[in-house]
CSV table of C-alpha atoms in Angstrom, one decimal:
chain,number,residue,atom,x,y,z
A,1,UNK,CA,19.0,-36.9,0.4
A,2,UNK,CA,17.2,-34.0,2.4
A,3,UNK,CA,19.5,-32.3,4.1
A,4,UNK,CA,19.4,-31.1,8.1
A,5,UNK,CA,18.7,-27.7,8.5
A,6,UNK,CA,20.2,-25.6,10.6
A,7,UNK,CA,17.8,-23.9,12.0
A,8,UNK,CA,16.9,-25.8,15.8
A,9,UNK,CA,13.6,-26.4,16.6
A,10,UNK,CA,11.7,-27.9,19.6
A,11,UNK,CA,12.5,-32.3,19.1
A,12,UNK,CA,9.9,-34.6,18.3
A,13,UNK,CA,10.2,-38.2,19.9
A,14,UNK,CA,10.0,-40.9,18.2
A,15,UNK,CA,6.6,-43.1,19.1
A,16,UNK,CA,7.9,-46.0,21.3
A,17,UNK,CA,8.8,-49.1,19.1
A,18,UNK,CA,10.8,-52.2,19.3
A,19,UNK,CA,13.5,-52.4,16.4
A,20,UNK,CA,14.2,-55.9,17.7
A,21,UNK,CA,12.6,-57.0,14.5
A,22,UNK,CA,12.7,-59.6,11.4
A,23,UNK,CA,12.7,-58.7,7.8
A,24,UNK,CA,9.7,-58.7,5.6
A,25,UNK,CA,8.3,-62.3,4.2
A,26,UNK,CA,10.2,-63.9,1.4
A,27,UNK,CA,13.4,-61.6,1.8
A,28,UNK,CA,15.2,-62.9,4.1
A,29,UNK,CA,17.4,-64.0,1.8
A,30,UNK,CA,17.7,-61.1,0.6
A,31,UNK,CA,18.9,-59.1,4.2
A,32,UNK,CA,22.0,-58.7,6.3
A,33,UNK,CA,23.6,-58.7,3.0
A,34,UNK,CA,27.4,-57.9,4.2
A,35,UNK,CA,28.1,-57.7,-0.1
A,36,UNK,CA,26.2,-54.4,0.8
A,37,UNK,CA,27.6,-53.0,3.8
A,38,UNK,CA,31.6,-53.2,1.9
A,39,UNK,CA,30.0,-51.2,-1.1
A,40,UNK,CA,28.7,-48.7,1.2
A,41,UNK,CA,31.3,-48.1,2.8
A,42,UNK,CA,33.0,-47.7,-1.3
A,43,UNK,CA,30.2,-45.6,-1.6
A,44,UNK,CA,31.1,-42.9,1.4
A,45,UNK,CA,34.9,-42.7,0.3
A,46,UNK,CA,33.5,-40.2,-2.3
A,47,UNK,CA,33.3,-36.6,-1.0
A,48,UNK,CA,29.8,-35.2,-0.6
A,49,UNK,CA,30.4,-32.9,-3.6
A,50,UNK,CA,31.0,-35.6,-5.8
A,51,UNK,CA,27.8,-37.9,-5.3
A,52,UNK,CA,25.6,-37.5,-8.0
A,53,UNK,CA,22.1,-39.1,-9.3
A,54,UNK,CA,24.5,-41.9,-10.5
A,55,UNK,CA,26.0,-42.7,-6.4
A,56,UNK,CA,22.3,-41.4,-4.8
A,57,UNK,CA,21.4,-44.6,-7.2
A,58,UNK,CA,23.7,-47.0,-6.2
A,59,UNK,CA,23.3,-45.7,-2.9
A,60,UNK,CA,19.4,-46.7,-2.3
A,61,UNK,CA,20.3,-49.9,-4.1
A,62,UNK,CA,22.6,-51.0,-1.5
A,63,UNK,CA,21.7,-49.1,1.6
A,64,UNK,CA,18.0,-51.6,1.7
A,65,UNK,CA,19.9,-54.8,2.4
A,66,UNK,CA,23.5,-54.1,3.7
A,67,UNK,CA,24.2,-55.1,7.5
A,68,UNK,CA,24.4,-52.3,9.8
A,69,UNK,CA,23.9,-52.5,13.9
A,70,UNK,CA,22.0,-49.9,16.5
A,71,UNK,CA,23.3,-47.8,18.7
A,72,UNK,CA,22.6,-47.3,22.5
A,73,UNK,CA,20.1,-45.0,22.5
A,74,UNK,CA,19.3,-46.2,19.0
A,75,UNK,CA,17.7,-42.7,17.7
A,76,UNK,CA,19.2,-39.3,18.4
A,77,UNK,CA,17.5,-35.6,17.2
A,78,UNK,CA,19.0,-33.8,14.5
A,79,UNK,CA,19.1,-30.1,14.4
A,80,UNK,CA,16.0,-30.3,12.5
A,81,UNK,CA,14.2,-31.5,15.5
A,82,UNK,CA,13.1,-35.1,13.7
A,83,UNK,CA,14.0,-38.0,14.7
A,84,UNK,CA,16.4,-40.1,12.9
A,85,UNK,CA,17.7,-43.7,13.9
A,86,UNK,CA,21.0,-44.5,14.4
A,87,UNK,CA,22.6,-47.2,11.6
A,88,UNK,CA,26.0,-47.5,11.7
A,89,UNK,CA,28.2,-49.8,9.1
A,90,UNK,CA,30.6,-52.9,11.1
A,91,UNK,CA,33.9,-53.1,10.1
A,92,UNK,CA,35.6,-56.0,9.2
A,93,UNK,CA,35.9,-59.1,11.5
A,94,UNK,CA,34.0,-57.7,14.5
A,95,UNK,CA,31.5,-59.1,16.3
A,96,UNK,CA,27.6,-57.2,15.7
A,97,UNK,CA,24.0,-57.8,16.2
A,98,UNK,CA,22.7,-57.3,12.2
A,99,UNK,CA,19.7,-55.7,11.4
A,100,UNK,CA,19.5,-53.6,8.1
A,101,UNK,CA,16.9,-51.2,6.7
A,102,UNK,CA,14.6,-54.1,5.2
A,103,UNK,CA,13.7,-55.1,7.8
A,104,UNK,CA,13.5,-52.4,10.5
A,105,UNK,CA,12.0,-49.8,7.7
A,106,UNK,CA,8.5,-50.6,8.7
A,107,UNK,CA,9.2,-50.3,13.0
A,108,UNK,CA,10.6,-46.4,11.3
A,109,UNK,CA,7.2,-45.4,9.8
A,110,UNK,CA,5.9,-46.5,13.5
A,111,UNK,CA,7.8,-44.5,14.5
A,112,UNK,CA,7.8,-41.4,12.5
A,113,UNK,CA,11.2,-41.5,12.2
A,114,UNK,CA,14.1,-41.6,9.3
A,115,UNK,CA,17.5,-42.7,9.7
A,116,UNK,CA,21.5,-42.0,9.3
A,117,UNK,CA,24.1,-43.6,7.7
A,118,UNK,CA,27.3,-44.1,9.6
A,119,UNK,CA,31.1,-45.2,8.8
A,120,UNK,CA,32.0,-46.0,12.5
A,121,UNK,CA,29.9,-45.9,15.5
A,122,UNK,CA,32.4,-43.4,17.1
A,123,UNK,CA,31.6,-40.8,15.0
A,124,UNK,CA,29.8,-37.8,15.9
A,125,UNK,CA,25.6,-37.4,15.0
A,126,UNK,CA,26.7,-34.3,12.4
A,127,UNK,CA,29.5,-36.9,11.2
A,128,UNK,CA,26.6,-39.3,9.6
A,129,UNK,CA,27.5,-40.4,6.0
A,130,UNK,CA,24.0,-39.9,4.4
A,131,UNK,CA,20.3,-39.3,5.5
A,132,UNK,CA,17.2,-40.3,4.7
A,133,UNK,CA,13.8,-39.1,5.5
A,134,UNK,CA,10.8,-41.0,6.7
A,135,UNK,CA,8.9,-39.7,3.7
A,136,UNK,CA,11.9,-41.2,1.8
A,137,UNK,CA,11.5,-44.3,3.9
A,138,UNK,CA,7.8,-44.8,2.9
A,139,UNK,CA,8.8,-44.3,-0.9
A,140,UNK,CA,11.3,-47.5,-0.4
A,141,UNK,CA,9.0,-49.7,2.0
A,142,UNK,CA,5.7,-49.1,-0.5
A,143,UNK,CA,6.8,-48.3,-4.0
A,144,UNK,CA,10.4,-49.5,-3.9
A,145,UNK,CA,11.6,-46.8,-4.9
A,146,UNK,CA,13.3,-43.5,-3.0
A,147,UNK,CA,11.8,-41.3,-6.3
A,148,UNK,CA,8.2,-41.5,-4.4
A,149,UNK,CA,4.8,-42.1,-5.6
A,150,UNK,CA,5.2,-43.0,-9.8
A,151,UNK,CA,1.9,-40.6,-10.6
A,152,UNK,CA,3.5,-37.8,-8.7
A,153,UNK,CA,6.7,-38.5,-10.2
A,154,UNK,CA,5.8,-39.0,-14.0
A,155,UNK,CA,3.7,-35.7,-13.5
A,156,UNK,CA,6.9,-33.8,-12.6
A,157,UNK,CA,8.8,-35.2,-15.2
A,158,UNK,CA,6.3,-34.2,-17.7
A,159,UNK,CA,6.0,-30.6,-16.4
A,160,UNK,CA,9.6,-30.4,-16.5
A,161,UNK,CA,9.6,-31.6,-20.3
A,162,UNK,CA,7.5,-29.8,-20.5
A,163,UNK,CA,8.7,-26.5,-19.7
A,164,UNK,CA,12.4,-27.3,-21.7
A,165,UNK,CA,10.4,-28.0,-24.9
A,166,UNK,CA,8.3,-24.1,-23.7
A,167,UNK,CA,4.7,-25.5,-24.0
A,168,UNK,CA,3.8,-24.2,-19.8
A,169,UNK,CA,5.1,-22.1,-17.2
A,170,UNK,CA,7.0,-23.4,-14.7
A,171,UNK,CA,6.8,-26.9,-13.0
A,172,UNK,CA,5.3,-26.9,-10.4
A,173,UNK,CA,3.9,-23.3,-9.7
A,174,UNK,CA,0.5,-22.2,-9.3
A,175,UNK,CA,-2.2,-22.7,-11.6
A,176,UNK,CA,-4.1,-20.4,-14.2
A,177,UNK,CA,-5.7,-17.8,-13.6
A,178,UNK,CA,-8.3,-18.7,-16.2
A,179,UNK,CA,-11.7,-20.2,-14.7
A,180,UNK,CA,-11.6,-24.2,-14.7
A,181,UNK,CA,-12.6,-26.9,-11.9
A,182,UNK,CA,-10.4,-27.4,-8.6
A,183,UNK,CA,-11.9,-30.8,-6.8
A,184,UNK,CA,-11.4,-30.8,-2.6
A,185,UNK,CA,-11.7,-33.5,-0.4
A,186,UNK,CA,-10.5,-35.8,2.2
A,187,UNK,CA,-7.1,-37.7,1.7
A,188,UNK,CA,-7.2,-40.9,1.3
A,189,UNK,CA,-4.9,-43.6,3.2
A,190,UNK,CA,-3.5,-44.3,0.3
A,191,UNK,CA,-2.4,-40.6,-0.8
A,192,UNK,CA,-1.6,-39.7,3.2
A,193,UNK,CA,-1.3,-43.4,4.8
A,194,UNK,CA,-2.0,-43.9,8.6
A,195,UNK,CA,1.5,-43.2,10.2
A,196,UNK,CA,2.4,-40.0,8.0
A,197,UNK,CA,-1.0,-38.3,9.6
A,198,UNK,CA,-0.5,-39.3,12.5
A,199,UNK,CA,3.4,-38.1,12.3
A,200,UNK,CA,1.6,-34.8,11.0
A,201,UNK,CA,-0.5,-34.4,13.7
A,202,UNK,CA,3.0,-34.6,16.1
A,203,UNK,CA,4.0,-31.8,14.3
A,204,UNK,CA,1.1,-29.9,14.1
A,205,UNK,CA,0.6,-29.7,17.1
A,206,UNK,CA,3.9,-28.4,18.3
A,207,UNK,CA,2.8,-25.6,16.2
A,208,UNK,CA,-0.4,-24.8,18.7
A,209,UNK,CA,-2.5,-26.6,17.1
A,210,UNK,CA,-5.1,-29.0,19.3
A,211,UNK,CA,-7.0,-30.7,16.4
A,212,UNK,CA,-4.9,-31.2,13.3
A,213,UNK,CA,-6.9,-30.6,9.8
A,214,UNK,CA,-6.0,-31.0,6.3
A,215,UNK,CA,-7.5,-31.7,2.5
A,216,UNK,CA,-7.2,-32.5,-0.2
A,217,UNK,CA,-6.8,-30.6,-3.3
A,218,UNK,CA,-6.7,-32.1,-7.1
A,219,UNK,CA,-6.5,-29.3,-9.8
A,220,UNK,CA,-5.4,-30.5,-13.0
A,221,UNK,CA,-3.3,-27.3,-14.0
A,222,UNK,CA,-0.6,-27.7,-11.0
A,223,UNK,CA,1.8,-30.5,-10.9
A,224,UNK,CA,1.7,-32.2,-9.2
A,225,UNK,CA,-1.9,-32.1,-9.5
A,226,UNK,CA,-2.5,-34.0,-6.2
A,227,UNK,CA,-2.0,-31.9,-3.2
A,228,UNK,CA,-2.0,-31.6,0.2
A,229,UNK,CA,-3.8,-29.0,2.3
A,230,UNK,CA,-1.7,-28.5,5.9
A,231,UNK,CA,-4.5,-26.9,8.1
A,232,UNK,CA,-2.3,-23.6,9.2
A,233,UNK,CA,-2.7,-20.4,7.1
A,234,UNK,CA,1.2,-18.7,6.2
A,235,UNK,CA,0.0,-15.7,8.7
A,236,UNK,CA,-0.4,-18.0,11.1
A,237,UNK,CA,3.2,-18.9,11.8
A,238,UNK,CA,5.3,-15.4,13.6
A,239,UNK,CA,6.9,-14.9,10.3
A,240,UNK,CA,8.2,-16.4,6.5
A,241,UNK,CA,11.4,-18.0,8.1
A,242,UNK,CA,9.7,-19.5,10.1
A,243,UNK,CA,6.6,-20.8,7.6
A,244,UNK,CA,9.7,-22.0,5.5
A,245,UNK,CA,11.3,-24.1,8.0
A,246,UNK,CA,8.3,-26.2,9.0
A,247,UNK,CA,7.0,-26.1,5.6
A,248,UNK,CA,10.4,-28.5,5.5
A,249,UNK,CA,9.6,-30.5,8.3
A,250,UNK,CA,6.5,-31.9,6.5
A,251,UNK,CA,8.3,-32.5,3.5
A,252,UNK,CA,10.6,-34.6,5.1
A,253,UNK,CA,7.5,-36.3,6.5
A,254,UNK,CA,5.8,-37.1,2.7
A,255,UNK,CA,7.4,-38.8,-0.3
A,256,UNK,CA,9.3,-37.5,-2.8
A,257,UNK,CA,7.3,-35.1,-5.0
A,258,UNK,CA,4.2,-35.2,-3.1
A,259,UNK,CA,2.7,-31.4,-3.3
A,260,UNK,CA,1.2,-30.1,0.2
A,261,UNK,CA,0.6,-26.7,0.7
A,262,UNK,CA,-0.4,-24.7,3.5
A,263,UNK,CA,-3.8,-23.8,3.3
A,264,UNK,CA,-4.9,-20.7,1.4
A,265,UNK,CA,-6.1,-17.2,3.8
A,266,UNK,CA,-9.9,-17.4,2.6
A,267,UNK,CA,-10.6,-21.1,4.3
A,268,UNK,CA,-11.9,-22.1,7.4
A,269,UNK,CA,-10.3,-24.8,9.5
A,270,UNK,CA,-13.1,-26.6,10.7
A,271,UNK,CA,-14.3,-27.0,7.0
A,272,UNK,CA,-11.2,-29.5,6.7
A,273,UNK,CA,-10.6,-33.2,8.2
A,274,UNK,CA,-9.5,-33.7,11.5
A,275,UNK,CA,-5.7,-35.8,10.8
A,276,UNK,CA,-6.9,-38.1,13.7
A,277,UNK,CA,-9.9,-39.4,12.1
A,278,UNK,CA,-7.1,-40.2,9.4
A,279,UNK,CA,-4.8,-43.4,11.6
């Protein structure tokens, strides 16, 4: 779960989309599962402090096709200022218009929104049972796994293994100071799909960036080796706290383990790729 950051920022509204959609072709038989809904009710009995990796795996297995219903309005803003569609678990015997995350996932990405699961429609927004970020939904839809791009995940796992064996420095840290090749270019649509590019564009607009830009850095000594460079310098934020908070909002939009960084102080933003060209 990407925990809410309780520093409030200006809300970013989701793009308007209809949430009344059917599921992906060939998967209808698996959708709107009341058994998975029952499983979620059972899982949410587990206290938060005991929700370990096994719990998380069971949750993501059940949440995709579990039968849920929407509230009116369908979305709310979290304390991070980002939009979430509210998915409520039905109570036994109640009548409701059934939806499921499998059928809503594409629309969530189009709306640049995450989802939050609630045990009851009457629960306040600070009582969500589990929150799934936009990046997690992207991972589930594109890779069938909340752990993100398998390429990034494998590199992180390899770095962690080597670290345990004492073969290298800390995983996901800066590259060696020794001379080596670093490739800089424009991110592909596979690495930065249009829905993510659009979400980043809107976020960077909220920073006061009228023409948001990005780049891709590939460095074999970094883990992950592929990193998205955000066209904003750390020194351009009011302070370190603000820079870290906005970085958490970027992380919310991309898959788990996806590498990204703020642009180096000596870079020129005009040499980077316009985000508007990527969606």
